[in-house]
XYZ file of C-alpha atoms in Angstrom:
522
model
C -237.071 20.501 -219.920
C -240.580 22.307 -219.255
C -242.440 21.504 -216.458
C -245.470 22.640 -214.810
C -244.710 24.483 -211.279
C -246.252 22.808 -208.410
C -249.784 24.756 -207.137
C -249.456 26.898 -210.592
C -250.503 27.279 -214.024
C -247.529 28.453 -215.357
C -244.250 26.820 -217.157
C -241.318 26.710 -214.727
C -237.544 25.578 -216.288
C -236.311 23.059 -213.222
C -232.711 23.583 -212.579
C -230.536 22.724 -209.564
C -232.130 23.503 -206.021
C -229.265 25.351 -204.229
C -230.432 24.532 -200.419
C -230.567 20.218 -201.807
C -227.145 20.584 -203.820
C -224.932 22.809 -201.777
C -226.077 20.527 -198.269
C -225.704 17.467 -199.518
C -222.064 18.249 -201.090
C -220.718 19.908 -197.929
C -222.339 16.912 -195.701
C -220.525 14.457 -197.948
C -217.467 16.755 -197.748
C -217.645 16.849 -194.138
C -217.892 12.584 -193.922
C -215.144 12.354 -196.086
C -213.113 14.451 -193.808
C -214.215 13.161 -190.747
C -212.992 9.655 -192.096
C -209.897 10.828 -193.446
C -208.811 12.499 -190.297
C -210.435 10.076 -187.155
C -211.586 6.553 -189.124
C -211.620 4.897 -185.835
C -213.678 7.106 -184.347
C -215.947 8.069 -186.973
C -216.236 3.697 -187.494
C -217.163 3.112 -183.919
C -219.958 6.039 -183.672
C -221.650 4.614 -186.444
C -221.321 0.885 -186.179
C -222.863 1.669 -182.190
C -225.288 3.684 -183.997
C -226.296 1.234 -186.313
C -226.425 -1.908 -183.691
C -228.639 0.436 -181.170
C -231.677 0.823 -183.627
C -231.422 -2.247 -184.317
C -231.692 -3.407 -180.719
C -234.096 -0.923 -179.938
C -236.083 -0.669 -182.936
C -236.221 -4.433 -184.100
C -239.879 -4.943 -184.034
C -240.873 -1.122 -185.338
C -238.735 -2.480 -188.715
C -240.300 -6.039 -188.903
C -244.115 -3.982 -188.018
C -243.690 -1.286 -190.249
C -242.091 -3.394 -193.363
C -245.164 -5.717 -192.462
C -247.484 -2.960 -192.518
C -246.250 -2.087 -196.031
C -246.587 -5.220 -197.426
C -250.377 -5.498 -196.596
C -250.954 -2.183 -197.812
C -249.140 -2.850 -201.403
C -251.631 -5.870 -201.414
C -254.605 -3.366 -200.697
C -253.564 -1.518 -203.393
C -254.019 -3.928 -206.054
C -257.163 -4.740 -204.790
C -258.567 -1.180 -203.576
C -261.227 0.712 -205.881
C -258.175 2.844 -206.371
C -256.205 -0.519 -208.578
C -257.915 0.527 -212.220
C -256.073 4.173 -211.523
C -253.145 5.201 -213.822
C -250.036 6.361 -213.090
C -250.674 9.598 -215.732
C -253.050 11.218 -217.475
C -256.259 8.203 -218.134
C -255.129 7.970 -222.096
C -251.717 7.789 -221.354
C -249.730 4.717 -222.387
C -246.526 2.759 -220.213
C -243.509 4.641 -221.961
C -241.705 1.758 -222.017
C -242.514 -2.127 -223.003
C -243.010 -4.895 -220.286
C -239.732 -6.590 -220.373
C -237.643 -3.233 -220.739
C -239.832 -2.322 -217.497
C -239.013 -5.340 -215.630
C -235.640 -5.397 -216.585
C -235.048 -1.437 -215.326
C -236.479 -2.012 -211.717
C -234.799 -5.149 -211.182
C -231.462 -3.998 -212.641
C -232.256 -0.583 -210.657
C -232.887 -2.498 -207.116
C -231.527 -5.542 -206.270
C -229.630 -7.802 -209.048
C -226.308 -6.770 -207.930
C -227.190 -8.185 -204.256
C -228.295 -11.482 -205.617
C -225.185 -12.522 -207.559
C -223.263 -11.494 -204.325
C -225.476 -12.967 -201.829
C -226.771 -15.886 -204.946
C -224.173 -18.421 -203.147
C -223.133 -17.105 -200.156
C -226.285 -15.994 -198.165
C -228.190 -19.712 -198.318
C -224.551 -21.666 -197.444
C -224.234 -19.300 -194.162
C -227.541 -19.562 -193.239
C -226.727 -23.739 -193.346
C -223.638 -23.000 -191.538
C -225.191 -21.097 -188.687
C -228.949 -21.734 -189.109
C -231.261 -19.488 -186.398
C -233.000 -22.790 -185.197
C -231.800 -25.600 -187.069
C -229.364 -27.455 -186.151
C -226.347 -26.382 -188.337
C -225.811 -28.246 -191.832
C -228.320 -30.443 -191.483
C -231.342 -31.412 -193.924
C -233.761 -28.726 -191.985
C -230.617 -26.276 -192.020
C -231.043 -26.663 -196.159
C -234.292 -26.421 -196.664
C -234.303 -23.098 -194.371
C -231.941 -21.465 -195.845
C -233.373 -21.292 -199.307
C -236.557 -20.158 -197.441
C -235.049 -17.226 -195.070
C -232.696 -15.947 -197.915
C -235.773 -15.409 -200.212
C -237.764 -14.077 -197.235
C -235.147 -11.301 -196.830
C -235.213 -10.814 -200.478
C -238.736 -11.290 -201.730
C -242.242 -9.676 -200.796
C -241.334 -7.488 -197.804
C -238.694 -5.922 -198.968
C -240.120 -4.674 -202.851
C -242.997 -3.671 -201.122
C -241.208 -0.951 -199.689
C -240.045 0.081 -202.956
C -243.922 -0.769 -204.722
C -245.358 1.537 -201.612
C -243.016 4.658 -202.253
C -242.895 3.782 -206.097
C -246.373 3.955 -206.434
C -247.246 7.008 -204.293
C -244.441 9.007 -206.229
C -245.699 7.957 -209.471
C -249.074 9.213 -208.871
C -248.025 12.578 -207.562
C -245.279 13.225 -210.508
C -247.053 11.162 -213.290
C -250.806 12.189 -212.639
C -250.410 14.977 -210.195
C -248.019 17.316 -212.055
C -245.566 17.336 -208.768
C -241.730 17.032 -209.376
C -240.234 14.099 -209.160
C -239.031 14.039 -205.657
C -240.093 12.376 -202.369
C -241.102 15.417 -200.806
C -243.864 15.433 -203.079
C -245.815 11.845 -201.764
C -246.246 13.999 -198.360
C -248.347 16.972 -200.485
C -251.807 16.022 -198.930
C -250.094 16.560 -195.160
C -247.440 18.650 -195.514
C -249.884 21.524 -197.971
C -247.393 24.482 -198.951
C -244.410 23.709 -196.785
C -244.245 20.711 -199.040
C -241.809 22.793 -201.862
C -239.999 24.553 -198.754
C -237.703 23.956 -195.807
C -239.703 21.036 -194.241
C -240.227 18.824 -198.124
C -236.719 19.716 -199.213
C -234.942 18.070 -195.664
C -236.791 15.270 -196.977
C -235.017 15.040 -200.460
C -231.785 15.873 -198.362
C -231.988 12.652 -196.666
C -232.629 11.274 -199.443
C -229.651 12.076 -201.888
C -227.556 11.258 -198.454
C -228.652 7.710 -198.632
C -228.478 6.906 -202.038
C -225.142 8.542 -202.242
C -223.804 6.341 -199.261
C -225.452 3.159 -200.617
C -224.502 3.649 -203.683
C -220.477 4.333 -203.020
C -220.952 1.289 -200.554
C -221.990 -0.923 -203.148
C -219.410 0.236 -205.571
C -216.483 -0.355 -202.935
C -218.276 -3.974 -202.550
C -218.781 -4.757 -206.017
C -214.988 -3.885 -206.407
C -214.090 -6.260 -204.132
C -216.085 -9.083 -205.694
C -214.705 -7.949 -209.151
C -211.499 -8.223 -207.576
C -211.645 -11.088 -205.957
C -213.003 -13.040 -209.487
C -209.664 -11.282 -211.337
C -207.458 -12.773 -208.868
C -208.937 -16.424 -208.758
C -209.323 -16.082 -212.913
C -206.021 -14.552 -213.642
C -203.767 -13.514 -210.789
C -205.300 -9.855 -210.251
C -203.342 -9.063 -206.514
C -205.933 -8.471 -204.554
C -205.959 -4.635 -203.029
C -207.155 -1.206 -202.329
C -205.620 -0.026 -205.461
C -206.475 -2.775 -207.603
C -209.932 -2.238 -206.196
C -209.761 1.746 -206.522
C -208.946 1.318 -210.617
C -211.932 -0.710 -210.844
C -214.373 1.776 -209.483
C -212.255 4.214 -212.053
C -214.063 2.025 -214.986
C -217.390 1.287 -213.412
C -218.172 5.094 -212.771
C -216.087 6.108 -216.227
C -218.908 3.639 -217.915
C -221.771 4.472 -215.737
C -221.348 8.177 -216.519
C -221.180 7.021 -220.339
C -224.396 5.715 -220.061
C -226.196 8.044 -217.714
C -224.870 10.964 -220.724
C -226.484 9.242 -223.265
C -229.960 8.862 -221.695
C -232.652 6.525 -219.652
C -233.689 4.896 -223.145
C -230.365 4.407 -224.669
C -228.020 3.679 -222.022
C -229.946 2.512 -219.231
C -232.536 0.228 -220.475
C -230.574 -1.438 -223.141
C -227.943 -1.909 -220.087
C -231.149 -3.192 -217.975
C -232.162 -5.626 -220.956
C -227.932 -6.710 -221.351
C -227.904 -7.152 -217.260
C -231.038 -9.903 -217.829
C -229.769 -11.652 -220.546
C -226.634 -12.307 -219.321
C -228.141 -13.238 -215.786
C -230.549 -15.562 -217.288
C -227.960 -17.752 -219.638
C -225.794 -18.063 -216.028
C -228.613 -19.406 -214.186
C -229.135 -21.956 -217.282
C -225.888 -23.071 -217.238
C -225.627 -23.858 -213.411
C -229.363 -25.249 -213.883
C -228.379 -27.938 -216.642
C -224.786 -28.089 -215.395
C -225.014 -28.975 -211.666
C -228.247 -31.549 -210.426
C -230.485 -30.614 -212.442
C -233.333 -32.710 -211.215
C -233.146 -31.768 -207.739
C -232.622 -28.152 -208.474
C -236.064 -28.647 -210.548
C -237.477 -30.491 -207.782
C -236.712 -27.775 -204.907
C -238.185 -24.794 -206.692
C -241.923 -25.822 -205.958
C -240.671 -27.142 -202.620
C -239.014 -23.378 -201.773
C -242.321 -21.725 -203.184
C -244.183 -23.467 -200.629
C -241.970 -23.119 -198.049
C -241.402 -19.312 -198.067
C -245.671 -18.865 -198.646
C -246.194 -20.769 -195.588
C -244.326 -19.133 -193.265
C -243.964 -14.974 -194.948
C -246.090 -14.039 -192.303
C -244.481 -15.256 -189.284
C -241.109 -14.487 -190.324
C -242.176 -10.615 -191.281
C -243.606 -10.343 -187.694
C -240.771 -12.633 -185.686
C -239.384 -10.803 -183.152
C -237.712 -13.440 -180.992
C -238.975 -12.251 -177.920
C -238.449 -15.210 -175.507
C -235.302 -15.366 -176.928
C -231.850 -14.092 -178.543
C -232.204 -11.151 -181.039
C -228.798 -11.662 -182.481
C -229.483 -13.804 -185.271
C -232.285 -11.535 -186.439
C -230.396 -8.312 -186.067
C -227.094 -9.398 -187.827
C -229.862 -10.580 -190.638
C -233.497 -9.613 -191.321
C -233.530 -6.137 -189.433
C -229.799 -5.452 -191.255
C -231.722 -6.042 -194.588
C -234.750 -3.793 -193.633
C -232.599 -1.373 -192.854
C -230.738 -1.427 -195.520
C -233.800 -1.471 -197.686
C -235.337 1.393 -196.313
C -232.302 3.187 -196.637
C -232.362 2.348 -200.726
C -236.017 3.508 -200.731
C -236.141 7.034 -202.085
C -233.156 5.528 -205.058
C -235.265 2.540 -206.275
C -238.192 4.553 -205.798
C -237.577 7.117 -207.422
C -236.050 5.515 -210.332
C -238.715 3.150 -210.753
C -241.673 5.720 -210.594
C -239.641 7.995 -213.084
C -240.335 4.224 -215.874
C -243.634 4.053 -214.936
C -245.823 6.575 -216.395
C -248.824 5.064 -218.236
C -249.342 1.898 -215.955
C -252.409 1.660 -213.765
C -251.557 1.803 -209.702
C -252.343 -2.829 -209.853
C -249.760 -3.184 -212.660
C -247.409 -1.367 -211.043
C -247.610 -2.790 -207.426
C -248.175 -6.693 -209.065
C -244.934 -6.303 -211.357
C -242.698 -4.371 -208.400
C -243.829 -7.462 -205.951
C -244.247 -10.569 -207.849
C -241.235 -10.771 -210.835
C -238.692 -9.655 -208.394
C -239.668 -11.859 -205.770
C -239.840 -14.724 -208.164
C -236.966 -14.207 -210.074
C -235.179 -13.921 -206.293
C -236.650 -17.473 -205.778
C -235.147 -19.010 -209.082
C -231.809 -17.449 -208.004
C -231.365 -18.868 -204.740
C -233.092 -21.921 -205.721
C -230.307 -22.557 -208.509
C -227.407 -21.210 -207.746
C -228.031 -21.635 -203.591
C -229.201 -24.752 -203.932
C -226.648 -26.425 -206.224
C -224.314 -25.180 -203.931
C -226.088 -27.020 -200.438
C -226.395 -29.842 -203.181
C -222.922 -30.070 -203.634
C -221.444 -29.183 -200.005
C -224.265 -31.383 -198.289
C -222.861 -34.735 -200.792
C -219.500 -34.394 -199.405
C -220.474 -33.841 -196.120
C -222.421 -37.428 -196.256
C -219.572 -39.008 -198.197
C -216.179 -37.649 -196.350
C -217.556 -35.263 -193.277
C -215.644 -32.633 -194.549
C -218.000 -30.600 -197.407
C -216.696 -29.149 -200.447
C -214.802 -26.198 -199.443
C -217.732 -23.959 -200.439
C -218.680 -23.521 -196.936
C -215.293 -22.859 -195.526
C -214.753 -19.848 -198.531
C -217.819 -18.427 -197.829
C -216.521 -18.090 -194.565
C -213.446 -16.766 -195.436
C -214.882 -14.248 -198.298
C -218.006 -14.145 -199.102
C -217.120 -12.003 -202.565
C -215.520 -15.073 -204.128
C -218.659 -17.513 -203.355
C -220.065 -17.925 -207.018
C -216.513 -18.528 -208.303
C -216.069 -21.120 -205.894
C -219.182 -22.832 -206.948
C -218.685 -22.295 -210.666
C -215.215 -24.594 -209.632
C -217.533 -27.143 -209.501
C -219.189 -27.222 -213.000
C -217.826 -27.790 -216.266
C -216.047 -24.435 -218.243
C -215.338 -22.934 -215.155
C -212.830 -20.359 -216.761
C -215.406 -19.433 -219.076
C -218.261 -19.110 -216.318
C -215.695 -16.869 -214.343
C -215.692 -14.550 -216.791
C -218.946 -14.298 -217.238
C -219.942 -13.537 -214.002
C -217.446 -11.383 -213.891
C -218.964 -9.644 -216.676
C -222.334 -9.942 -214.987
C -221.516 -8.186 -211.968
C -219.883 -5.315 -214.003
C -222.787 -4.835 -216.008
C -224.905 -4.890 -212.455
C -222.775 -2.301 -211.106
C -222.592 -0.238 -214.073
C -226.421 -0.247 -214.127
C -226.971 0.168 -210.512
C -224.409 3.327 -210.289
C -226.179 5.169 -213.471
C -229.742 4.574 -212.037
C -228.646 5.925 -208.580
C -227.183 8.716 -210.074
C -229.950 9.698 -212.101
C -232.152 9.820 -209.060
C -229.178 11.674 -207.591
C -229.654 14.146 -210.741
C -232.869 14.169 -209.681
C -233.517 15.011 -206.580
C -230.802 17.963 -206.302
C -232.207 19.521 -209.606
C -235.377 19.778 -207.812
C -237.437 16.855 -209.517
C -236.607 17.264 -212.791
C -237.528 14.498 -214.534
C -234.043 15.158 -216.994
C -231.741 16.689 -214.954
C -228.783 18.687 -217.021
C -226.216 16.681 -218.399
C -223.445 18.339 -216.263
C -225.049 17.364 -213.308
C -225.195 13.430 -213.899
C -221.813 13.646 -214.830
C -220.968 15.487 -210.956
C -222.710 13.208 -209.032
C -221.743 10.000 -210.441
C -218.291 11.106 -210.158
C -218.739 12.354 -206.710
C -220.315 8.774 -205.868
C -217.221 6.999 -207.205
C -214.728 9.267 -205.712
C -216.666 8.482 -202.115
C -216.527 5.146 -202.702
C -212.546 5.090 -203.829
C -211.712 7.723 -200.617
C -213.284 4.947 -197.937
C -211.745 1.980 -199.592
C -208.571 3.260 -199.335
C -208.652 4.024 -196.074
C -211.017 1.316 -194.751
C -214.029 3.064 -193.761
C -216.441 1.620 -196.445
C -218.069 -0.335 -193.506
C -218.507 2.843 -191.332
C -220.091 3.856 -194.808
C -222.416 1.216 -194.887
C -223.418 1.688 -190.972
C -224.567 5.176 -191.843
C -226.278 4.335 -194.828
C -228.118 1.721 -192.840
C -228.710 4.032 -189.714
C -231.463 6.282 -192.228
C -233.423 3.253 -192.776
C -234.759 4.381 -189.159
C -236.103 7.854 -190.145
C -237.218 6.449 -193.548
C -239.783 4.284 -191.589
C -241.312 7.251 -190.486
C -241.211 8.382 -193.328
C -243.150 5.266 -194.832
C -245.587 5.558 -192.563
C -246.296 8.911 -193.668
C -246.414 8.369 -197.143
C -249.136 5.903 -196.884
C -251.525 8.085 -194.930
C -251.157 10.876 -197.653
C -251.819 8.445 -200.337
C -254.535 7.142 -199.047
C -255.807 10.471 -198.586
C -255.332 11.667 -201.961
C -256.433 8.916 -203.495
C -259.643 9.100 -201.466
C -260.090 12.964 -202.238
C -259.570 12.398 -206.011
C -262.138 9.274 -205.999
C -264.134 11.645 -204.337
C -264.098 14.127 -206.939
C -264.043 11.216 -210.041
C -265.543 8.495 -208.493
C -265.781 6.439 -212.016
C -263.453 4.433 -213.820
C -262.106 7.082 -216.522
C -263.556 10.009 -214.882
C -261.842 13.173 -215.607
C -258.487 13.561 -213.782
C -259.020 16.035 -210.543
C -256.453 19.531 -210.704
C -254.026 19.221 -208.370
């Protein structure tokens, strides 16, 4: 593909950036060896890595995700809202469901059929101020579980989304995060300084990514084995990331509008008719009930709980929690990010921010409402009637990957639910592993917007061969420490990007200070 050069005139062809591609291989190279050779070692480093920024940075995370909340709000109602994301005639490339469906598929539906049933029954097992499975244990569960998965944390993804899109979209940059940092970082922004940037940010979509294959295996697994017997193991586990990346690279081959979207639109579908089903099949009425209940709940209190820092008190609860989501977040930045800026041309800088907070957050709300709630429902009315629950509890405890089979036990069909979900979660993963590996594509082909064919088919193989590597030998949590570890830097990194955005966006109103003014040259 043609692209303009950054700072030129001219017609550049994008192809891979050497210094990006040859670092990030050996550094992933050099993981994979260190695990291989010293797991114990390598495990312990990271896992006291990851638990000292969280107990020394706690309140920078819940400040700076805070901060960039409030300033995704100011966007959409800034002077700067009527911009667009691309030239001012430019249309949205793709229509409004397809779009919704993309960033949602792209960013976090995987996590909420994993965490659907499990997160809101182990926040009523071990509440952070209730007292434990009781009625105020319930009701805060729903709330904190869509508090770690609503506003805060797509407005990290809205702030970096939006800033990228401008600079690719209407600024003629490449499509990589070095570019938000343009108005501060001038002409080191295309050199040593921009491209350590993109280098930590192919390393953390790379580790996230093979972390969240190795987990989805494991969930996949553990439905095959309830379902139909599957043993439950490495190898078992290994063949299944075989498929997922064998189908992922199928799709990422045959394009964004072919493969991914119509995998996007599949993903929704399928997630919508299983939240029906457990909606009509379990109590419906109170299910109906709690939604405006767990609305009101979670807008009452999203501003304490993004700025809680426990400070009289135990931090525990909060790190194991909301700062391991933040980071972990943070550390998915630059993928979702990127990915969703790359869908976006053509939408003004309000649409963008509204539909990247609001249908995410909301659709997080029906999903825990549902599927969480008819699962406290259900546990809570055994508790009362034989002081034992319904088992739910005790198998979240014991394995959180087989929660929503457990609670599809429950319902009528539950074979036929099973597989569904199972299906479900595929589809997620499939998704989630061509998306990430697109921005992977990306990033290392220096912003190209459609990186060469050969390339997505290396990295998404790389991803699942990192992912099979640590599951086999047991280091997919040291994995995820690291991952989580760069949410840290990528907070300063935040920070950044919303000074330079402001700035630009100031310097172009400055230039065409009326509503479809002619765009200023980058």
């Amino acid at each position: 593909m043609q692209a303009e050069e950054p700072g030129r005139g001219g017609k550049a062809e994008f192809s891979s950036d050497p210094l990006i591609f040859f670092t990030v291989l050996g550094f992933v190279t050099l993981v994979i060896f260190a695990a291989w050779t010293d797991l114990p070692d390598l495990r312990a480093f990271l896992l006291a890595l990851q638990d000292g920024i969280a107990e020394g940075f706690s309140w920078f995370f819940s400040l700076t995700v805070s901060l960039l909340l409030a300033f995704a709000i100011w966007l959409i109602f800034s002077r700067h809202a009527h911009v667009k994301l691309g030239a001012d005639d430019s249309q949205p490339d793709f229509s409004l469901l397809s779009w919704l469906s993309m960033l949602f598929s792209a960013g976090m539906g995987i996590g909420l059929v994993f965490f659907g049933v499990a997160e809101p029954v182990l926040h009523f097992l071990h509440p952070p101020a209730a007292e434990p499975m009781s009625l105020a244990a319930a009701r805060d569960a729903i709330q904190l579980s869509v508090f770690h998965w609503g506003l805060h944390a797509w407005a990290i993804y809205a702030v970096l989304g939006a800033s990228l899109a401008y600079f690719h979209h209407r600024g003629k940059e490449p499509l990589a995060i070095r570019s938000t940092l343009r108005p501060l970082l001038k002409s080191h922004t295309h050199r040593l300084p921009g491209k350590f940037v993109d280098i930590l940010a192919v390393i953390g979509t790379l580790f996230g990514l093979a972390t969240s294959l190795g987990l989805g295996a494991i969930q996949i697994n553990a439905g095959l084995s309830s379902l139909y017997g599957f043993s439950q193991s490495a190898l078992t586990q290994a063949l299944i990331i075989v498929l997922i990346t064998f189908c992922a690279t199928t799709s990422l081959v045959t394009g964004l509008d072919k493969g991914i979207r119509r995998l996007s639109e599949l993903n929704m579908l399928l997630a919508a008719a299983l939240l029906a089903f457990v909606l009509l099949a379990g109590p419906s009425v109170e299910l109906l009930r709690g939604l405006p209940e767990h609305l009101g709940n979670y807008l009452q209190s999203v501003v304490g709980l993004g700025l809680r820092t426990n400070v009289f008190g135990s931090i525990e609860w909060q790190k194991a929690w909301t700062i391991f989501y933040w980071a972990w977040w943070l550390s998915w930045a630059p993928f979702v990010a990127t990915f969703i800026a790359r869908i976006s041309r053509g939408r003004t800088i309000r649409e963008f921010v509204l539909g990247v907070l609001l249908a995410p957050t909301l659709v997080a709300l029906l999903w825990f409402g549902v599927f969480g709630g008819a699962a406290l429902d259900i546990e809570m009315a055994e508790l009362a009637a034989t002081n034992t629950g319904a088992g739910i509890g005790a198998a979240v405890e014991a394995d959180s990957a087989t929660a929503i089979f457990v609670l599809l036990d429950h319902f009528p069909f539950p074979n036929l639910t099973a597989m569904l979900a199972i299906f479900l979660i595929t589809v997620f993963f499939i998704s989630s592993s061509d998306s990430g590996s697109f921005v992977v594509d990306m990033l290392t082909s220096g912003g190209n917007p459609n990186p060469p064919v050969w390339q997505r088919i290396f990295w998404a193989s790389l991803e699942g061969l990192l992912a099979i590597v640590l599951l086999l030998i047991g280091g997919l949590n040291a994995l995820q420490a690291g991952a989580i570890s760069l949410g840290l830097p990528f907070c300063f990194l935040l920070l950044l990007v919303m000074v330079a955005f402001v700035k630009e966006l100031n310097e172009s109103a400055a230039v065409t200070p009326a509503k479809g003014g002619r765009q200023r040259q980058p």
